[in-house]
Tab-separated table of C-alpha atoms in Angstrom:
chain	number	residue	atom	x	y	z
A	1	MET	CA	8.722	-158.471	85.325
A	2	ALA	CA	6.654	-155.327	85.708
A	3	ASN	CA	9.584	-153.462	87.221
A	4	GLY	CA	11.860	-154.633	84.398
A	5	ALA	CA	9.406	-153.440	81.768
A	6	THR	CA	9.076	-150.081	83.509
A	7	THR	CA	12.859	-149.700	83.625
A	8	ARG	CA	13.155	-150.551	79.918
A	9	MET	CA	10.459	-148.021	79.059
A	10	ARG	CA	12.173	-145.337	81.117
A	11	ARG	CA	15.555	-146.020	79.538
A	12	SER	CA	14.022	-146.029	76.073
A	13	ARG	CA	12.368	-142.672	76.746
A	14	GLU	CA	15.628	-141.207	78.073
A	15	LYS	CA	17.503	-142.382	74.962
A	16	ILE	CA	14.871	-140.825	72.712
A	17	LEU	CA	14.985	-137.511	74.571
A	18	ALA	CA	18.790	-137.391	74.428
A	19	ALA	CA	18.721	-138.182	70.713
A	20	ALA	CA	15.965	-135.642	70.084
A	21	GLU	CA	17.951	-132.914	71.851
A	22	GLU	CA	20.967	-133.678	69.659
A	23	VAL	CA	18.930	-133.707	66.445
A	24	PHE	CA	16.868	-130.621	67.246
A	25	LEU	CA	19.885	-128.557	68.284
A	26	GLY	CA	21.884	-129.788	65.304
A	27	ASN	CA	19.241	-129.395	62.594
A	28	GLY	CA	16.643	-127.006	63.962
A	29	PHE	CA	12.996	-127.829	64.513
A	30	LEU	CA	12.076	-127.860	60.829
A	31	GLY	CA	15.175	-129.814	59.815
A	32	ALA	CA	14.602	-132.517	62.423
A	33	ASN	CA	12.463	-135.573	61.727
A	34	MET	CA	11.396	-138.634	63.635
A	35	ASP	CA	13.446	-140.968	61.406
A	36	ALA	CA	16.672	-139.174	62.321
A	37	ILE	CA	15.730	-139.145	66.001
A	38	ALA	CA	14.959	-142.870	65.968
A	39	GLU	CA	18.248	-143.636	64.206
A	40	THR	CA	20.248	-141.511	66.635
A	41	ALA	CA	18.513	-143.165	69.606
A	42	GLY	CA	19.061	-146.634	68.175
A	43	VAL	CA	15.343	-147.491	68.318
A	44	SER	CA	12.592	-147.935	65.763
A	45	LYS	CA	10.417	-145.043	64.669
A	46	GLN	CA	7.465	-146.990	66.064
A	47	THR	CA	9.150	-146.903	69.484
A	48	VAL	CA	9.558	-143.146	69.238
A	49	TYR	CA	5.866	-142.768	68.415
A	50	SER	CA	4.909	-145.071	71.280
A	51	HIS	CA	6.345	-142.428	73.623
A	52	PHE	CA	5.555	-139.233	71.672
A	53	ASP	CA	2.724	-138.906	69.190
A	54	SER	CA	4.232	-136.017	67.207
A	55	LYS	CA	7.432	-134.085	66.621
A	56	GLU	CA	5.858	-131.102	68.398
A	57	ALA	CA	5.081	-133.199	71.492
A	58	LEU	CA	8.642	-134.542	71.525
A	59	PHE	CA	10.115	-131.047	71.192
A	60	LEU	CA	7.935	-129.784	74.048
A	61	GLU	CA	9.334	-132.552	76.213
A	62	VAL	CA	12.887	-131.688	75.170
A	63	ILE	CA	12.256	-128.068	76.204
A	64	ALA	CA	10.845	-129.169	79.554
A	65	THR	CA	13.770	-131.547	80.138
A	66	MET	CA	16.465	-129.027	79.232
A	67	THR	CA	14.956	-126.145	81.192
A	68	GLY	CA	14.011	-128.446	84.056
A	69	GLY	CA	17.603	-129.652	84.239
A	70	ALA	CA	18.793	-126.060	84.402
A	71	ALA	CA	16.270	-125.259	87.129
A	72	GLU	CA	17.415	-128.292	89.132
A	73	GLU	CA	21.053	-127.256	88.752
A	74	ILE	CA	20.254	-123.777	90.058
A	75	GLY	CA	18.218	-125.279	92.902
A	76	GLU	CA	14.872	-123.881	91.802
A	77	THR	CA	13.091	-127.220	92.164
A	78	VAL	CA	13.970	-127.542	95.863
A	79	GLU	CA	11.857	-125.936	98.563
A	80	GLU	CA	14.145	-123.350	100.107
A	81	VAL	CA	14.747	-122.995	103.804
A	82	PHE	CA	15.849	-119.425	104.420
A	83	ASP	CA	18.577	-118.759	106.929
A	84	ASP	CA	19.733	-115.442	108.358
A	85	ARG	CA	21.515	-114.271	105.213
A	86	ALA	CA	21.198	-110.659	104.198
A	87	VAL	CA	18.969	-110.055	101.192
A	88	GLY	CA	21.876	-108.690	99.162
A	89	ASP	CA	23.943	-111.832	99.672
A	90	TYR	CA	21.006	-114.058	98.787
A	91	LEU	CA	20.130	-112.157	95.597
A	92	LEU	CA	23.747	-111.997	94.460
A	93	ASN	CA	24.251	-115.746	94.867
A	94	LEU	CA	20.964	-116.438	93.089
A	95	ALA	CA	21.772	-114.087	90.206
A	96	ILE	CA	25.276	-115.494	89.650
A	97	ASP	CA	24.034	-119.105	89.787
A	98	GLN	CA	21.219	-118.350	87.360
A	99	LEU	CA	23.472	-116.551	84.879
A	100	GLU	CA	26.171	-119.214	84.930
A	101	VAL	CA	23.697	-122.042	84.350
A	102	VAL	CA	21.493	-120.364	81.732
A	103	MET	CA	24.111	-118.453	79.727
A	104	THR	CA	25.467	-121.481	77.868
A	105	PRO	CA	25.613	-122.155	74.112
A	106	ARG	CA	23.281	-125.135	74.522
A	107	LEU	CA	20.449	-123.255	76.224
A	108	MET	CA	20.870	-120.165	74.050
A	109	GLN	CA	20.624	-122.372	70.960
A	110	LEU	CA	17.398	-123.852	72.308
A	111	ARG	CA	16.037	-120.370	72.963
A	112	ARG	CA	16.838	-119.180	69.412
A	113	MET	CA	15.161	-122.222	67.923
A	114	VAL	CA	12.010	-121.843	70.012
A	115	ILE	CA	11.701	-118.141	69.175
A	116	GLY	CA	12.056	-118.980	65.499
A	117	GLU	CA	9.082	-121.342	65.697
A	118	ALA	CA	6.932	-119.475	68.228
A	119	GLY	CA	4.728	-117.875	65.571
A	120	ARG	CA	3.642	-121.201	64.095
A	121	PHE	CA	3.822	-123.263	67.272
A	122	PRO	CA	3.006	-120.955	70.210
A	123	ASP	CA	3.005	-123.878	72.649
A	124	LEU	CA	6.776	-124.159	72.163
A	125	GLY	CA	7.401	-120.604	73.341
A	126	ARG	CA	4.862	-120.946	76.136
A	127	SER	CA	6.567	-124.114	77.388
A	128	LEU	CA	9.994	-122.476	77.399
A	129	TYR	CA	8.619	-119.422	79.213
A	130	GLU	CA	6.769	-121.440	81.865
A	131	ASN	CA	9.628	-123.883	82.474
A	132	GLY	CA	12.338	-121.221	82.372
A	133	PRO	CA	11.762	-117.589	83.392
A	134	MET	CA	8.549	-118.191	85.313
A	135	VAL	CA	10.175	-120.830	87.525
A	136	SER	CA	12.861	-118.293	88.415
A	137	ILE	CA	10.369	-115.485	88.963
A	138	ARG	CA	8.239	-117.580	91.320
A	139	ARG	CA	11.339	-118.542	93.305
A	140	ILE	CA	12.467	-114.917	93.574
A	141	SER	CA	8.951	-113.839	94.585
A	142	ARG	CA	8.916	-116.355	97.460
A	143	ALA	CA	12.329	-115.130	98.588
A	144	LEU	CA	11.269	-111.484	98.464
A	145	ALA	CA	8.190	-112.272	100.558
A	146	HIS	CA	10.544	-113.747	103.174
A	147	PHE	CA	12.776	-110.680	103.155
A	148	VAL	CA	9.753	-108.382	103.416
A	149	SER	CA	8.722	-110.284	106.553
A	150	GLN	CA	12.270	-109.867	107.894
A	151	GLY	CA	12.191	-106.107	107.328
A	152	GLN	CA	15.068	-106.198	104.831
A	153	ILE	CA	13.087	-104.882	101.861
A	154	ARG	CA	10.070	-102.631	101.779
A	155	PRO	CA	6.550	-104.082	101.412
A	156	CYS	CA	5.808	-104.527	97.728
A	157	ASP	CA	4.111	-106.641	95.093
A	158	THR	CA	6.677	-109.397	95.312
A	159	GLU	CA	5.811	-110.992	91.975
A	160	ARG	CA	6.190	-107.688	90.166
A	161	ALA	CA	9.456	-106.974	91.966
A	162	ALA	CA	10.640	-110.506	91.148
A	163	ARG	CA	9.936	-109.945	87.457
A	164	GLN	CA	11.885	-106.690	87.555
A	165	PHE	CA	14.872	-108.305	89.245
A	166	ASN	CA	14.839	-111.370	86.997
A	167	TRP	CA	14.914	-109.337	83.786
A	168	MET	CA	17.394	-106.841	85.199
A	169	VAL	CA	19.700	-109.818	85.700
A	170	MET	CA	18.906	-111.804	82.550
A	171	GLY	CA	17.876	-109.193	79.976
A	172	GLU	CA	21.143	-107.709	78.725
A	173	PRO	CA	23.284	-110.888	78.666
A	174	THR	CA	20.500	-112.927	77.068
A	175	ASN	CA	19.911	-110.372	74.315
A	176	ALA	CA	23.636	-110.181	73.602
A	177	ALA	CA	23.859	-113.953	73.262
A	178	MET	CA	20.695	-114.154	71.160
A	179	LEU	CA	21.813	-111.493	68.672
A	180	LEU	CA	25.571	-112.030	68.626
A	181	GLY	CA	25.707	-115.805	68.978
A	182	ASP	CA	27.996	-117.702	71.321
A	183	GLU	CA	30.599	-114.930	71.116
A	184	GLY	CA	28.053	-112.657	72.789
A	185	ILE	CA	27.917	-114.795	75.932
A	186	PRO	CA	29.718	-112.785	78.633
A	187	SER	CA	32.666	-114.224	80.521
A	188	ARG	CA	32.233	-115.483	84.082
A	189	ARG	CA	33.873	-112.324	85.382
A	190	GLU	CA	31.529	-110.126	83.338
A	191	LEU	CA	28.489	-112.069	84.541
A	192	GLN	CA	29.528	-111.636	88.170
A	193	ALA	CA	30.033	-107.896	87.700
A	194	HIS	CA	26.659	-107.625	85.974
A	195	ALA	CA	24.945	-109.541	88.787
A	196	THR	CA	26.548	-107.328	91.428
A	197	GLU	CA	25.322	-104.171	89.721
A	198	ALA	CA	21.810	-105.591	89.236
A	199	VAL	CA	21.548	-106.352	92.962
A	200	ARG	CA	22.842	-102.878	93.850
A	201	VAL	CA	20.274	-101.143	91.633
A	202	PHE	CA	17.439	-103.382	92.845
A	203	LEU	CA	18.214	-102.684	96.502
A	204	CYS	CA	18.356	-98.947	95.808
A	205	ALA	CA	14.671	-99.247	94.905
A	206	TYR	CA	13.492	-101.908	97.371
A	207	GLY	CA	16.031	-102.182	100.174
A	208	LEU	CA	15.564	-100.959	103.726
A	209	PRO	CA	18.331	-99.987	106.149
A	210	PRO	CA	18.988	-102.526	108.932
A	211	ALA	CA	16.825	-101.954	111.987
A	212	SER	CA	18.732	-100.195	114.745
A	213	GLU	CA	19.303	-102.206	117.904
A	214	GLY	CA	19.072	-99.433	120.345
């Protein structure tokens, strides 16, 4: 019985989160309300409040779920085991994966909505930042530390270098999508070209020539 109740609670929570994502993205944070979320989820408003005590708390969870799903799709939630790949190959694959997962209408819409409410509800922006860019930056920093130890990039402050690389990759396409709407999201071909150039510029600053064998 306990397992059945736990499963029902989990399913109820998942339905509420899916409904909340739909309502928030469709109506904006201010235009969304718990009645609409409950109706969309097919549960009572009391059930919604049994899981989330406020609209703000529910929206924070939606942010964490959406950005966490993106991080999982990119592979940022898995402990990496580095092989003998060259740093350039690793960074290019990472950059392309990150761009293709993040640069979607759904996640850009979430980002616009959070920025619009960040002044009144700073926890919303903080949650998006911690669950989005900072997850990527920490992953890149760990990778750079590995490549420093392998002699493929020069010794550096890996977190600072990771921030530089992350925003070199994400800055221009994200700003285009934020200001121009979905039409500003670059094509897959454009994203790949942008990632290639970002890696090239980054390695001009941090790369080291391969060690000679003789």
